[in-house]
PDB file of C-alpha atoms in Angstrom:
ATOM      1  CA  UNK U   1     -16.207  15.564 -39.678  1.00  0.00           C
ATOM      2  CA  UNK U   2     -16.701  12.488 -37.457  1.00  0.00           C
ATOM      3  CA  UNK U   3     -13.103  11.371 -38.123  1.00  0.00           C
ATOM      4  CA  UNK U   4     -11.822  14.837 -37.229  1.00  0.00           C
ATOM      5  CA  UNK U   5     -13.787  14.755 -33.953  1.00  0.00           C
ATOM      6  CA  UNK U   6     -12.348  11.321 -33.092  1.00  0.00           C
ATOM      7  CA  UNK U   7      -8.790  12.519 -33.790  1.00  0.00           C
ATOM      8  CA  UNK U   8      -9.372  15.646 -31.670  1.00  0.00           C
ATOM      9  CA  UNK U   9     -10.734  13.496 -28.793  1.00  0.00           C
ATOM     10  CA  UNK U  10      -7.684  11.188 -28.948  1.00  0.00           C
ATOM     11  CA  UNK U  11      -5.333  14.188 -28.983  1.00  0.00           C
ATOM     12  CA  UNK U  12      -7.062  15.702 -25.940  1.00  0.00           C
ATOM     13  CA  UNK U  13      -6.754  12.403 -24.035  1.00  0.00           C
ATOM     14  CA  UNK U  14      -3.018  12.213 -24.805  1.00  0.00           C
ATOM     15  CA  UNK U  15      -2.501  15.797 -23.610  1.00  0.00           C
ATOM     16  CA  UNK U  16      -4.395  15.080 -20.361  1.00  0.00           C
ATOM     17  CA  UNK U  17      -2.364  11.931 -19.687  1.00  0.00           C
ATOM     18  CA  UNK U  18       0.944  13.752 -20.255  1.00  0.00           C
ATOM     19  CA  UNK U  19      -0.157  16.741 -18.129  1.00  0.00           C
ATOM     20  CA  UNK U  20      -1.293  14.571 -15.174  1.00  0.00           C
ATOM     21  CA  UNK U  21       1.653  12.176 -14.962  1.00  0.00           C
ATOM     22  CA  UNK U  22       4.370  12.686 -12.390  1.00  0.00           C
ATOM     23  CA  UNK U  23       8.026  11.967 -12.985  1.00  0.00           C
ATOM     24  CA  UNK U  24       9.047   8.641 -11.398  1.00  0.00           C
ATOM     25  CA  UNK U  25      10.230   9.104  -7.828  1.00  0.00           C
ATOM     26  CA  UNK U  26       8.359  12.387  -7.267  1.00  0.00           C
ATOM     27  CA  UNK U  27       5.302  13.503  -5.296  1.00  0.00           C
ATOM     28  CA  UNK U  28       2.864  16.386  -5.413  1.00  0.00           C
ATOM     29  CA  UNK U  29       0.544  17.750  -2.742  1.00  0.00           C
ATOM     30  CA  UNK U  30      -3.062  17.195  -3.834  1.00  0.00           C
ATOM     31  CA  UNK U  31      -4.866  18.802  -0.877  1.00  0.00           C
ATOM     32  CA  UNK U  32      -3.743  20.888   2.088  1.00  0.00           C
ATOM     33  CA  UNK U  33      -6.137  22.198   4.751  1.00  0.00           C
ATOM     34  CA  UNK U  34      -5.214  24.021   7.959  1.00  0.00           C
ATOM     35  CA  UNK U  35      -7.378  24.803  10.983  1.00  0.00           C
ATOM     36  CA  UNK U  36      -5.981  27.244  13.564  1.00  0.00           C
ATOM     37  CA  UNK U  37      -9.311  28.008  15.237  1.00  0.00           C
ATOM     38  CA  UNK U  38      -8.165  26.659  18.614  1.00  0.00           C
ATOM     39  CA  UNK U  39      -5.597  28.664  20.588  1.00  0.00           C
ATOM     40  CA  UNK U  40      -2.043  27.255  20.623  1.00  0.00           C
ATOM     41  CA  UNK U  41      -3.103  24.383  18.339  1.00  0.00           C
ATOM     42  CA  UNK U  42      -3.023  23.867  14.567  1.00  0.00           C
ATOM     43  CA  UNK U  43      -4.584  20.916  12.758  1.00  0.00           C
ATOM     44  CA  UNK U  44      -3.404  20.289   9.196  1.00  0.00           C
ATOM     45  CA  UNK U  45      -4.596  17.684   6.694  1.00  0.00           C
ATOM     46  CA  UNK U  46      -2.466  16.964   3.660  1.00  0.00           C
ATOM     47  CA  UNK U  47      -2.811  14.431   0.848  1.00  0.00           C
ATOM     48  CA  UNK U  48       0.033  13.761  -1.569  1.00  0.00           C
ATOM     49  CA  UNK U  49       0.085  11.783  -4.820  1.00  0.00           C
ATOM     50  CA  UNK U  50       3.349  10.034  -5.675  1.00  0.00           C
ATOM     51  CA  UNK U  51       4.795   8.209  -8.672  1.00  0.00           C
ATOM     52  CA  UNK U  52       7.189   5.875  -6.888  1.00  0.00           C
ATOM     53  CA  UNK U  53       9.701   3.427  -8.293  1.00  0.00           C
ATOM     54  CA  UNK U  54       9.455  -0.328  -7.761  1.00  0.00           C
ATOM     55  CA  UNK U  55       9.864  -1.200  -4.080  1.00  0.00           C
ATOM     56  CA  UNK U  56       8.874   2.301  -2.959  1.00  0.00           C
ATOM     57  CA  UNK U  57       5.606   3.790  -1.749  1.00  0.00           C
ATOM     58  CA  UNK U  58       4.279   7.244  -0.838  1.00  0.00           C
ATOM     59  CA  UNK U  59       5.557   8.535   2.497  1.00  0.00           C
ATOM     60  CA  UNK U  60       7.147  11.542   4.207  1.00  0.00           C
ATOM     61  CA  UNK U  61      10.792  12.552   4.525  1.00  0.00           C
ATOM     62  CA  UNK U  62      11.805  15.664   6.474  1.00  0.00           C
ATOM     63  CA  UNK U  63       8.161  16.850   6.638  1.00  0.00           C
ATOM     64  CA  UNK U  64       7.800  16.651   2.824  1.00  0.00           C
ATOM     65  CA  UNK U  65       5.951  14.072   0.693  1.00  0.00           C
ATOM     66  CA  UNK U  66       8.438  11.552  -0.720  1.00  0.00           C
ATOM     67  CA  UNK U  67       8.798   8.014  -2.045  1.00  0.00           C
ATOM     68  CA  UNK U  68      10.118   5.707   0.693  1.00  0.00           C
ATOM     69  CA  UNK U  69      10.936   2.003   0.945  1.00  0.00           C
ATOM     70  CA  UNK U  70       7.663   0.052   0.980  1.00  0.00           C
ATOM     71  CA  UNK U  71       8.705  -2.096   3.969  1.00  0.00           C
ATOM     72  CA  UNK U  72       8.698   1.018   6.187  1.00  0.00           C
ATOM     73  CA  UNK U  73       5.028   1.691   5.484  1.00  0.00           C
ATOM     74  CA  UNK U  74       3.972  -1.963   5.616  1.00  0.00           C
ATOM     75  CA  UNK U  75       5.686  -2.458   8.984  1.00  0.00           C
ATOM     76  CA  UNK U  76       4.481   0.967  10.216  1.00  0.00           C
ATOM     77  CA  UNK U  77       8.003   1.818  11.412  1.00  0.00           C
ATOM     78  CA  UNK U  78       7.379   5.449  10.471  1.00  0.00           C
ATOM     79  CA  UNK U  79      10.542   6.926  11.997  1.00  0.00           C
ATOM     80  CA  UNK U  80      12.691   4.887   9.556  1.00  0.00           C
ATOM     81  CA  UNK U  81      11.546   7.182   6.726  1.00  0.00           C
ATOM     82  CA  UNK U  82      12.919  10.177   8.695  1.00  0.00           C
ATOM     83  CA  UNK U  83       9.658  12.166   8.681  1.00  0.00           C
ATOM     84  CA  UNK U  84      10.816  14.865  11.110  1.00  0.00           C
ATOM     85  CA  UNK U  85      13.025  17.858  10.435  1.00  0.00           C
ATOM     86  CA  UNK U  86      16.745  17.576  11.244  1.00  0.00           C
ATOM     87  CA  UNK U  87      16.456  19.269  14.662  1.00  0.00           C
ATOM     88  CA  UNK U  88      13.427  17.196  15.751  1.00  0.00           C
ATOM     89  CA  UNK U  89      13.251  13.830  17.495  1.00  0.00           C
ATOM     90  CA  UNK U  90      10.949  11.135  16.090  1.00  0.00           C
ATOM     91  CA  UNK U  91       8.828   8.738  18.154  1.00  0.00           C
ATOM     92  CA  UNK U  92       6.230   6.151  17.122  1.00  0.00           C
ATOM     93  CA  UNK U  93       2.687   6.498  18.442  1.00  0.00           C
ATOM     94  CA  UNK U  94       1.769   3.585  20.718  1.00  0.00           C
ATOM     95  CA  UNK U  95      -0.624   2.010  18.184  1.00  0.00           C
ATOM     96  CA  UNK U  96       1.747   2.741  15.248  1.00  0.00           C
ATOM     97  CA  UNK U  97      -0.912   4.865  13.537  1.00  0.00           C
ATOM     98  CA  UNK U  98       1.675   7.619  13.069  1.00  0.00           C
ATOM     99  CA  UNK U  99       4.571   9.437  14.713  1.00  0.00           C
ATOM    100  CA  UNK U 100       5.523  12.422  16.875  1.00  0.00           C
ATOM    101  CA  UNK U 101       8.172  14.995  16.077  1.00  0.00           C
ATOM    102  CA  UNK U 102       9.495  16.711  19.217  1.00  0.00           C
ATOM    103  CA  UNK U 103      10.816  20.183  18.469  1.00  0.00           C
ATOM    104  CA  UNK U 104      13.404  22.100  20.483  1.00  0.00           C
ATOM    105  CA  UNK U 105      11.544  24.109  23.100  1.00  0.00           C
ATOM    106  CA  UNK U 106       9.017  21.372  23.826  1.00  0.00           C
ATOM    107  CA  UNK U 107       6.525  21.739  20.965  1.00  0.00           C
ATOM    108  CA  UNK U 108       5.278  18.421  19.606  1.00  0.00           C
ATOM    109  CA  UNK U 109       3.858  17.662  16.159  1.00  0.00           C
ATOM    110  CA  UNK U 110       1.736  14.489  16.098  1.00  0.00           C
ATOM    111  CA  UNK U 111       1.016  12.914  12.704  1.00  0.00           C
ATOM    112  CA  UNK U 112      -1.456  10.118  11.954  1.00  0.00           C
ATOM    113  CA  UNK U 113      -1.579   8.310   8.621  1.00  0.00           C
ATOM    114  CA  UNK U 114      -4.209   7.166   6.154  1.00  0.00           C
ATOM    115  CA  UNK U 115      -2.594   5.323   3.268  1.00  0.00           C
ATOM    116  CA  UNK U 116      -3.271   3.607  -0.036  1.00  0.00           C
ATOM    117  CA  UNK U 117      -0.835   2.681  -2.795  1.00  0.00           C
ATOM    118  CA  UNK U 118      -0.973   6.046  -4.643  1.00  0.00           C
ATOM    119  CA  UNK U 119      -2.123   8.560  -2.023  1.00  0.00           C
ATOM    120  CA  UNK U 120      -0.602   9.322   1.352  1.00  0.00           C
ATOM    121  CA  UNK U 121      -2.746  11.380   3.732  1.00  0.00           C
ATOM    122  CA  UNK U 122      -1.496  12.781   6.997  1.00  0.00           C
ATOM    123  CA  UNK U 123      -3.244  14.580   9.807  1.00  0.00           C
ATOM    124  CA  UNK U 124      -0.811  16.673  11.811  1.00  0.00           C
ATOM    125  CA  UNK U 125      -1.530  18.274  15.154  1.00  0.00           C
ATOM    126  CA  UNK U 126       0.931  20.910  16.333  1.00  0.00           C
ATOM    127  CA  UNK U 127       0.677  21.743  20.025  1.00  0.00           C
TER     128      UNK U 127
END
């Protein structure tokens, strides 16, 4: 009975590992919170988990979590990873803590970054 329990435990661990692994080069959104309590302003917090290939790290491409070249994140040259949508213009924040996407019509989305090797968190403010 003890041997059967040990085998069952090992099988459950294998299933959990397979279920929780991402395919190399992909990302998934782990958390997403939105706050629209202030008029004409939305604050969104998003955390993504990525399984990136060698030389890549979690980032954002076209407003979607993606694996990007690690040098972009290390150098904080955020616009090089093309984080904005195609019709938006990208600009670095003065302290390089994030970027701004200027939309047609004057709306601006400001994104600040909190980063570690496996998780990429962004705080976006749409005004």
